Tab-separated table of C-alpha atoms in Angstrom:
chain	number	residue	atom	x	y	z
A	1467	UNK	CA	1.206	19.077	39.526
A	1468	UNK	CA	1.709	20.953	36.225
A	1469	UNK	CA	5.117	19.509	35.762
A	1470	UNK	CA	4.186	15.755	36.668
A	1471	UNK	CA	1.144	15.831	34.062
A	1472	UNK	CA	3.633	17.237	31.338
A	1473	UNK	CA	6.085	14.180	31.672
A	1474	UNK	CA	3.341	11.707	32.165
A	1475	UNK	CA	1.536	13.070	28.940
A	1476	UNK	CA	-1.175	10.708	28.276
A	1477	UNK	CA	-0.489	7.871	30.551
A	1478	UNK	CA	-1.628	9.522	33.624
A	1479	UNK	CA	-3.357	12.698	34.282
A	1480	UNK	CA	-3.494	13.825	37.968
A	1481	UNK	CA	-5.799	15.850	39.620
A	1482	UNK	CA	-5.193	15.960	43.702
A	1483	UNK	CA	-1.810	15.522	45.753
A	1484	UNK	CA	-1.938	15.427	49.380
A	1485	UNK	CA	0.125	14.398	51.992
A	1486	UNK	CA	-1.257	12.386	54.639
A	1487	UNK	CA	-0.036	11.599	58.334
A	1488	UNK	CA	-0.281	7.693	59.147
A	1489	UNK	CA	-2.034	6.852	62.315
A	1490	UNK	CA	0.010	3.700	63.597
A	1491	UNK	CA	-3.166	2.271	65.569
A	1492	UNK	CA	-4.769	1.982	61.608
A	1493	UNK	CA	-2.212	2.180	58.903
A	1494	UNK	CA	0.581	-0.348	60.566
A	1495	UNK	CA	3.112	2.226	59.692
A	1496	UNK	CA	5.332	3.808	62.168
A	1497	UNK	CA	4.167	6.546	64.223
A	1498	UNK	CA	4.529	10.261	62.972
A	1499	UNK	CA	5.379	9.138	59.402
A	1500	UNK	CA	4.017	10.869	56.749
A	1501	UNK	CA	3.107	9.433	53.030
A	1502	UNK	CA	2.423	11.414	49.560
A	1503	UNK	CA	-0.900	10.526	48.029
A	1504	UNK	CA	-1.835	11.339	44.171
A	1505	UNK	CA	-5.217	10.859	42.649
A	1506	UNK	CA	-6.986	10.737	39.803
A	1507	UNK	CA	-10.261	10.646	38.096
A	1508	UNK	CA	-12.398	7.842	39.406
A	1509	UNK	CA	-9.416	6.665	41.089
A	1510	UNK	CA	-9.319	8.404	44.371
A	1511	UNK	CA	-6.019	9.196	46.480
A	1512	UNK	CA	-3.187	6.352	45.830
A	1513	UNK	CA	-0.557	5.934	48.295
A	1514	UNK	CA	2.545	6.591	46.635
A	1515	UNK	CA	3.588	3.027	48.180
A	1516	UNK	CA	1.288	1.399	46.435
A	1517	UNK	CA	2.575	3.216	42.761
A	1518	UNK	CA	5.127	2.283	40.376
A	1519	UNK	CA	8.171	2.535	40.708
A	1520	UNK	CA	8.216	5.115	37.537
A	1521	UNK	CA	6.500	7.553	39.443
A	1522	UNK	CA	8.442	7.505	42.481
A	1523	UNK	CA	11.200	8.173	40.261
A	1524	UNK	CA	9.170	11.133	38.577
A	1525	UNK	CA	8.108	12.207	42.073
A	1526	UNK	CA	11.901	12.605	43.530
A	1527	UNK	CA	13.195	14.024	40.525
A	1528	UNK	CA	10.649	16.668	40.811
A	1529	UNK	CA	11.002	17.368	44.473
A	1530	UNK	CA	14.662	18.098	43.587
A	1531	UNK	CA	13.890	20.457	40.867
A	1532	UNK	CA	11.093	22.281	42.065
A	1533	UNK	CA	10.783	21.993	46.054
A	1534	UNK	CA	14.562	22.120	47.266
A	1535	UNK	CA	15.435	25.517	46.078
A	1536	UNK	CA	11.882	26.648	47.052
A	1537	UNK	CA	12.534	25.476	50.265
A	1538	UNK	CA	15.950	26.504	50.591
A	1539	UNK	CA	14.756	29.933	49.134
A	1540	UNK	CA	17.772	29.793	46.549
A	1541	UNK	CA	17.795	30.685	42.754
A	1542	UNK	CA	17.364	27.157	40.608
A	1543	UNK	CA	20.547	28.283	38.687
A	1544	UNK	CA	22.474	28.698	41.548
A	1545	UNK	CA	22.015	24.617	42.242
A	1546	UNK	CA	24.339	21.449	40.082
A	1547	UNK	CA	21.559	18.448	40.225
A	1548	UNK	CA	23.041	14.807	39.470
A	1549	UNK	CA	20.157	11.759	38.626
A	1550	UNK	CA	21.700	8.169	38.277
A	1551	UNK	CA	20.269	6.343	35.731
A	1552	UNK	CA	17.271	7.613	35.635
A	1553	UNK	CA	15.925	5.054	33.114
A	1554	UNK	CA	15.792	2.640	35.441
A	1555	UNK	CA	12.006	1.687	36.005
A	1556	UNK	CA	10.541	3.656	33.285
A	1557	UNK	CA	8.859	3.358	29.841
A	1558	UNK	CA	11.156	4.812	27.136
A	1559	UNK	CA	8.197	7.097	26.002
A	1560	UNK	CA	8.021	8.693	29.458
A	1561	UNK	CA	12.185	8.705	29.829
A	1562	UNK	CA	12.057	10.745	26.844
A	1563	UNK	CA	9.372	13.409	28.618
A	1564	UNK	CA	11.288	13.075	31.513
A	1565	UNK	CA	14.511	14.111	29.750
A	1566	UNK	CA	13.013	16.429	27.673
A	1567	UNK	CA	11.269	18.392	30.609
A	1568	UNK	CA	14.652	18.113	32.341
A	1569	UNK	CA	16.443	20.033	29.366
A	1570	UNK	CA	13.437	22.595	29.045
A	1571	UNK	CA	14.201	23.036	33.231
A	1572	UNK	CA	17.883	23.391	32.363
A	1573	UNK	CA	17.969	26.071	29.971
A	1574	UNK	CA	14.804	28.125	31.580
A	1575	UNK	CA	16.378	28.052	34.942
A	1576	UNK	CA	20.033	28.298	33.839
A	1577	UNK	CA	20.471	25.370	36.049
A	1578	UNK	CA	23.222	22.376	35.531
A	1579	UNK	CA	22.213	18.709	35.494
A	1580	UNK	CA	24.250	15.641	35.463
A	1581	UNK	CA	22.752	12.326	34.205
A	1582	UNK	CA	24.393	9.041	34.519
A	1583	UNK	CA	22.710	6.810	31.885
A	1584	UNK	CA	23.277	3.911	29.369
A	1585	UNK	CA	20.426	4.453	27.708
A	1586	UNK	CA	20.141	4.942	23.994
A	1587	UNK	CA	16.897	7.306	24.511
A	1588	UNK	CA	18.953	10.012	25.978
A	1589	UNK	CA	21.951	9.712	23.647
A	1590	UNK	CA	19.793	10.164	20.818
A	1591	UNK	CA	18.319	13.014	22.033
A	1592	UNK	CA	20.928	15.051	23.753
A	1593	UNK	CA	23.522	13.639	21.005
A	1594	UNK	CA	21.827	15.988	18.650
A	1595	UNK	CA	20.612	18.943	20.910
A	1596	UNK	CA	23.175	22.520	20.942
A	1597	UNK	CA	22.260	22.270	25.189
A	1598	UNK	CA	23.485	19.205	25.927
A	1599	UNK	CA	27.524	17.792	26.501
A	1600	UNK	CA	27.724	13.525	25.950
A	1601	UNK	CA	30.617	11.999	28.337
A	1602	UNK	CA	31.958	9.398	27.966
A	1603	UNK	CA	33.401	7.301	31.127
A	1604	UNK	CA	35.277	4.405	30.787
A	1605	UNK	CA	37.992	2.450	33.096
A	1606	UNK	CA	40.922	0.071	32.258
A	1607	UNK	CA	40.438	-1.401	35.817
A	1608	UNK	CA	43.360	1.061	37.304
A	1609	UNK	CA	42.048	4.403	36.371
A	1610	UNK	CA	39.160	5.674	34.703
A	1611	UNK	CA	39.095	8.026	32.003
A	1612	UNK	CA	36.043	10.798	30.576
A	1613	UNK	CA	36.232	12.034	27.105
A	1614	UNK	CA	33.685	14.504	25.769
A	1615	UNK	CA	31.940	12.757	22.567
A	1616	UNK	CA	29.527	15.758	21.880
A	1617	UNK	CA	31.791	17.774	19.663
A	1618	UNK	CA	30.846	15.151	16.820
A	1619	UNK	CA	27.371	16.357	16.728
A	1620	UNK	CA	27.883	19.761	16.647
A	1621	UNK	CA	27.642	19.893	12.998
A	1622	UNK	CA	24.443	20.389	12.164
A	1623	UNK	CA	22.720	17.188	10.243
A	1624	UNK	CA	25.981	15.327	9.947
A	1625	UNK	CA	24.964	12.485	11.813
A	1626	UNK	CA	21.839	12.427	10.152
A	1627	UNK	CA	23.460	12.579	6.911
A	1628	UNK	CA	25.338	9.702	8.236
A	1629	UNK	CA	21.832	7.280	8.612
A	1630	UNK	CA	22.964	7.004	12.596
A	1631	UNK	CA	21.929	7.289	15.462
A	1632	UNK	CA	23.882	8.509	18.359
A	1633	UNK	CA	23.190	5.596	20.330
A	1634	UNK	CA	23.805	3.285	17.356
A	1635	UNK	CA	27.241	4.879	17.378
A	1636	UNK	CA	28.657	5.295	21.019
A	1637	UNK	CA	27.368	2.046	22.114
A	1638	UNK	CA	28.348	-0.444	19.690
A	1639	UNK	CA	31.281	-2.865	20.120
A	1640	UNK	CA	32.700	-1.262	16.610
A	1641	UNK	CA	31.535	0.041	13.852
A	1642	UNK	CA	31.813	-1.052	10.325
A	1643	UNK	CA	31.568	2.495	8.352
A	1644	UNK	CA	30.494	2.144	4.649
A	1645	UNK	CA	29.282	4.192	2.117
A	1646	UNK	CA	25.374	3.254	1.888
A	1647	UNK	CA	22.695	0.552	3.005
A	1648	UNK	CA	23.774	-2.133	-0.119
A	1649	UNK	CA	27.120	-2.227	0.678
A	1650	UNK	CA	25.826	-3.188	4.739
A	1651	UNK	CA	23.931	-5.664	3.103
A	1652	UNK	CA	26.709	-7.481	0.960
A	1653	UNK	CA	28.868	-7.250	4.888
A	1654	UNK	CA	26.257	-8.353	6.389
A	1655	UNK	CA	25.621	-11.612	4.716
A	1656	UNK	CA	29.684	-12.141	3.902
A	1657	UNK	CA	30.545	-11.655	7.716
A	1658	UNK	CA	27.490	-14.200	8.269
A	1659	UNK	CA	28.242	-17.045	6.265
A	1660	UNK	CA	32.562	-16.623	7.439
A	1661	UNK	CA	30.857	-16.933	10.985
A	1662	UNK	CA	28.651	-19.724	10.444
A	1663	UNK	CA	26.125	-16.829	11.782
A	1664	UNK	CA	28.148	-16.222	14.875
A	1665	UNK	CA	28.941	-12.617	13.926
A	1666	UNK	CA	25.468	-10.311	14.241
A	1667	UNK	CA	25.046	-6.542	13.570
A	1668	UNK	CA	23.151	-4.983	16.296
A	1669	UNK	CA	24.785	-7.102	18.426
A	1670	UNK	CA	28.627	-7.573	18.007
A	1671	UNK	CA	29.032	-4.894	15.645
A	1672	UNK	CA	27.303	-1.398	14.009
A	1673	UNK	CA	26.848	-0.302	10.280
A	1674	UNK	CA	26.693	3.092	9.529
A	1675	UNK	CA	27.140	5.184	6.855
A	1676	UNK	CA	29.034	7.994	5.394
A	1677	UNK	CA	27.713	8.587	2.400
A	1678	UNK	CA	30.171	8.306	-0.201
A	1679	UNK	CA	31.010	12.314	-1.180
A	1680	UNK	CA	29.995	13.391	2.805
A	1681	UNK	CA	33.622	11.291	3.398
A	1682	UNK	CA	35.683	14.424	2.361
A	1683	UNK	CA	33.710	16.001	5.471
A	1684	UNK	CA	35.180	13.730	7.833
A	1685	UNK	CA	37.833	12.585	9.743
A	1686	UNK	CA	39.718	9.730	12.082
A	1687	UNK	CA	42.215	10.761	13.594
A	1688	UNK	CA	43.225	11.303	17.214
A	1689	UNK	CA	41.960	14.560	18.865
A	1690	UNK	CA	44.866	16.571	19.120
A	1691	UNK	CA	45.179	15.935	15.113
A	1692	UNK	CA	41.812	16.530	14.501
A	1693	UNK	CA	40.946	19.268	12.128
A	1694	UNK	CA	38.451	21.509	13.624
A	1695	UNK	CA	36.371	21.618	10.549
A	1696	UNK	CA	35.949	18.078	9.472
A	1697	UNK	CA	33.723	15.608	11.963
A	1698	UNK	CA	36.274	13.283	13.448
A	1699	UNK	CA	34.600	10.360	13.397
A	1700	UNK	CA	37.251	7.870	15.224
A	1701	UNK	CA	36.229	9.760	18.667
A	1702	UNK	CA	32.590	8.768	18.059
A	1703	UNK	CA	33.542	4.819	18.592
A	1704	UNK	CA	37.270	4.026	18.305
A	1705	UNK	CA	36.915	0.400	17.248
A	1706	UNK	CA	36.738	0.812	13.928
A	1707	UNK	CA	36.563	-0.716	10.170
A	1708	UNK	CA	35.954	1.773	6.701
A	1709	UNK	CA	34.912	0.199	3.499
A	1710	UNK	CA	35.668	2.094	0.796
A	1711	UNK	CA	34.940	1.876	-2.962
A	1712	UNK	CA	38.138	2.196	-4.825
A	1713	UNK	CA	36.538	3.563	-8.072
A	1714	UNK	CA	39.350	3.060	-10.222
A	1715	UNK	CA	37.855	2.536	-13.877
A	1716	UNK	CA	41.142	0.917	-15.301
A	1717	UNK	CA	44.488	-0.915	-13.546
A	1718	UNK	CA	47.001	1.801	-12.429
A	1719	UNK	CA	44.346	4.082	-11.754
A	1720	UNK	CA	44.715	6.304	-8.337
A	1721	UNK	CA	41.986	6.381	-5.976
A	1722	UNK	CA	40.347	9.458	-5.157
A	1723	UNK	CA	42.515	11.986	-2.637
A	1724	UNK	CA	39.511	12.029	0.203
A	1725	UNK	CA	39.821	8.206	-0.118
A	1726	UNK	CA	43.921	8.080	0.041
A	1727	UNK	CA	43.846	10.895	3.119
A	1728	UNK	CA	41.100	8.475	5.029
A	1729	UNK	CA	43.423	5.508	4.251
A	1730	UNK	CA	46.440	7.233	5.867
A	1731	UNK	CA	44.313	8.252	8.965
A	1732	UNK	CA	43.052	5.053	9.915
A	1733	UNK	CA	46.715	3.071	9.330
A	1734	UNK	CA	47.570	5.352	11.868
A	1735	UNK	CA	45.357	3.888	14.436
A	1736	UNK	CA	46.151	0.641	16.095
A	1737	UNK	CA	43.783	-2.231	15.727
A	1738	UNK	CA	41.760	-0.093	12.770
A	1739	UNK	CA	41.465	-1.392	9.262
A	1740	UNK	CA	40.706	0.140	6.107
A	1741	UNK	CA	39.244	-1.801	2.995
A	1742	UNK	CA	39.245	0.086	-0.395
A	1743	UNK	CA	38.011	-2.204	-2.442
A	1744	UNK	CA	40.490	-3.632	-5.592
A	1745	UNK	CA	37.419	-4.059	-7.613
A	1746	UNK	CA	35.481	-0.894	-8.922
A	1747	UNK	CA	32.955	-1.218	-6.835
A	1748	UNK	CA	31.561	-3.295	-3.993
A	1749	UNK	CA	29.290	-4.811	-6.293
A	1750	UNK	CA	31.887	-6.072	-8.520
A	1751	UNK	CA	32.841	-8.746	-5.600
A	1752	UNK	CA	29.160	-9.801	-6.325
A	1753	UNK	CA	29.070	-13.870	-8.347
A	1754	UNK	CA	27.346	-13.906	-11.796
A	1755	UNK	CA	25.214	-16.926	-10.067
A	1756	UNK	CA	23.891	-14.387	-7.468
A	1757	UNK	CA	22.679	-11.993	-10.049
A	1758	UNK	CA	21.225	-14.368	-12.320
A	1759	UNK	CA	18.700	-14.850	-9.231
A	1760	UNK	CA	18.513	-11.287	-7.995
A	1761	UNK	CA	18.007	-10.299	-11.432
A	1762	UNK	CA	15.725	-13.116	-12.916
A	1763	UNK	CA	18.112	-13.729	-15.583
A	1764	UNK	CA	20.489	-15.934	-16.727
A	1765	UNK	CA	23.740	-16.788	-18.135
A	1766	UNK	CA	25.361	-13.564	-16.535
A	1767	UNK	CA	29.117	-13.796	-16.099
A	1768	UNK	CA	30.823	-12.350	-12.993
A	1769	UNK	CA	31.543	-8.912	-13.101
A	1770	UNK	CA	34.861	-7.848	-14.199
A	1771	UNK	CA	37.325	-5.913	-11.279
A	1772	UNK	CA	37.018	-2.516	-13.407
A	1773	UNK	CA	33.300	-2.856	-14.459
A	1774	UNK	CA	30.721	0.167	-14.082
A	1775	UNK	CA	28.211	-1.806	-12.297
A	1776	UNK	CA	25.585	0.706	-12.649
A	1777	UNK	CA	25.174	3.293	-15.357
A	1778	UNK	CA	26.578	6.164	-15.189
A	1779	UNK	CA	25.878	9.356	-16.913
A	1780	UNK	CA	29.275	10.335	-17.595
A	1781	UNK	CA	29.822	7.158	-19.523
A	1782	UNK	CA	28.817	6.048	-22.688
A	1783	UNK	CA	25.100	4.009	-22.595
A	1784	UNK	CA	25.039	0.184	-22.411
A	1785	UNK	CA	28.722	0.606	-21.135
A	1786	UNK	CA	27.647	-0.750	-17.121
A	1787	UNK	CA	27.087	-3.799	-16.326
A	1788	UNK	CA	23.491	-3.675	-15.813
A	1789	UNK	CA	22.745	-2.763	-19.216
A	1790	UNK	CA	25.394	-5.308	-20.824
């Protein structure tokens, strides 16, 4: 009882469980069948027939946990429990009390758990938890294939750092990495209007970020050239596009080395593709016309390919384009 009220929280709070022998004659159930009943305040007894199907799921996924090693009189860690898709049926604030009580059970009891699942509630939280292993399954219609996924968020924050979730990540189509929310924004609108708004993010395709000095703490690369100490971020999602400033200040000017080793990894990787930007900066792609509006001004030419957009304090004042 304990354990159901924990994952139910405040949606339910039950008081009585009994189980109840139907009398044929009465009930119209078969003879010498037997039926769980739960009650609550000013409810009464409920028939577990008559609940949702939530609860039945809550109800059987207990009964695993707690009753079959009672009643087989064996030690919980001794036992490897499997749920299918246990989402199925239940409100994502209870899935996540469910799962969380299931990795509580886990680590108290020393048991192992399996969970089938597609949904984005337990990626995000056992993407990020040190108790938890994310697996991967896929199949090319011959054969199918498991690759462990996990090993990305084992450093601490990264993803976080990276303004991602795990979900966001493993379950997109592809993934667009760039350096911050603006340069999303200038995508998002450019891969709208070459679509005639065909194209969405969310739905055919993820943004997400890496922060623009957090790239040197990355990596894409295939696993067994994967550096143990850099996050390889190709294993996350393989289908893959980086946008990367080329902050070059004048022509003949080299791009900097995390930039050039990030544009060698992803060559390397069929059906990838790397943009480092000729211009400056992302913003420098942006039309003097666009500005004028954005900035409630007017007359403002179009940025020149080796402009400072923004100020910068290494550079002289007035010298950016903002401040021209």
């Amino acid at each position: 009882m304990n354990a159901l009220n924990e994952i139910f929280g405040n949606d339910a709070e039950f008081d009585e469980i009994e189980v109840q022998h139907h009398d044929e004659s009465t009930s119209g159930h078969q003879e010498d069948t037997w039926e769980v009943f739960l009650g609550e305040e000013k409810k009464g007894l409920i028939p577990l027939s008559r609940s949702g199907s939530g609860l039945k799921t809550v109800i059987l996924t207990l009964l695993n946990l707690l009753v079959v090693p009672k009643i087989d009189n064996e030690s919980k860690s001794n036992y490897v429990f499997a749920f299918e898709e246990l989402e199925n049926n239940l409100h994502p604030s209870l899935l996540r009390r469910l799962f969380q009580f299931l990795e509580e059970y886990a680590v108290k009891e020393k048991a192992t758990i399996f969970l089938t699942t597609h949904s984005s509630v337990a990626l995000d939280l056992f993407g990020m938890s040190g108790n938890a292993q994310i697996i991967h399954v896929t199949h090319d219609g011959e054969s199918a294939k498991a690759q462990t996924v996990s090993a990305h968020f084992e450093h601490i924050g990264v993803i976080s750092e990276l303004g991602a979730k795990p979900s966001d990540l493993l379950q997109a189509n592809g993934i667009i990495w760039v350096e911050g929310p603006s340069d999303c924004i200038y995508l998002n609108r450019w891969i709208d209007i070459l679509s005639d708004g065909n194209i969405q993010e969310g739905r055919d395709y993820q943004c997400a970020f890496y922060g623009g000095s957090l790239l040197a703490r990355t990596q894409f690369t295939s696993p067994e050239n994967a550096e143990k100490e850099l996050v390889n971020l190709f294993r996350v999602n393989p289908n893959i596009v980086v946008v990367c400033d080329g902050d070059r200040p004048k022509k003949g000017a080299r791009v900097k080395d995390r930039v050039r080793r990030i544009r060698a990894e992803v060559k390397r990787i069929p059906g990838s593709h790397i943009w480092v930007t000729g211009a400056r900066e992302i913003e420098n792609y942006l039309p003097g016309v666009v500005l004028e509006k954005a900035l409630d001004r007017s007359s403002l030419p179009d940025p020149t390919q080796y402009d400072s957009f923004f100020p910068r304090a290494r550079e002289p004042k007035n010298s950016s384009y903002l401040e021209k």
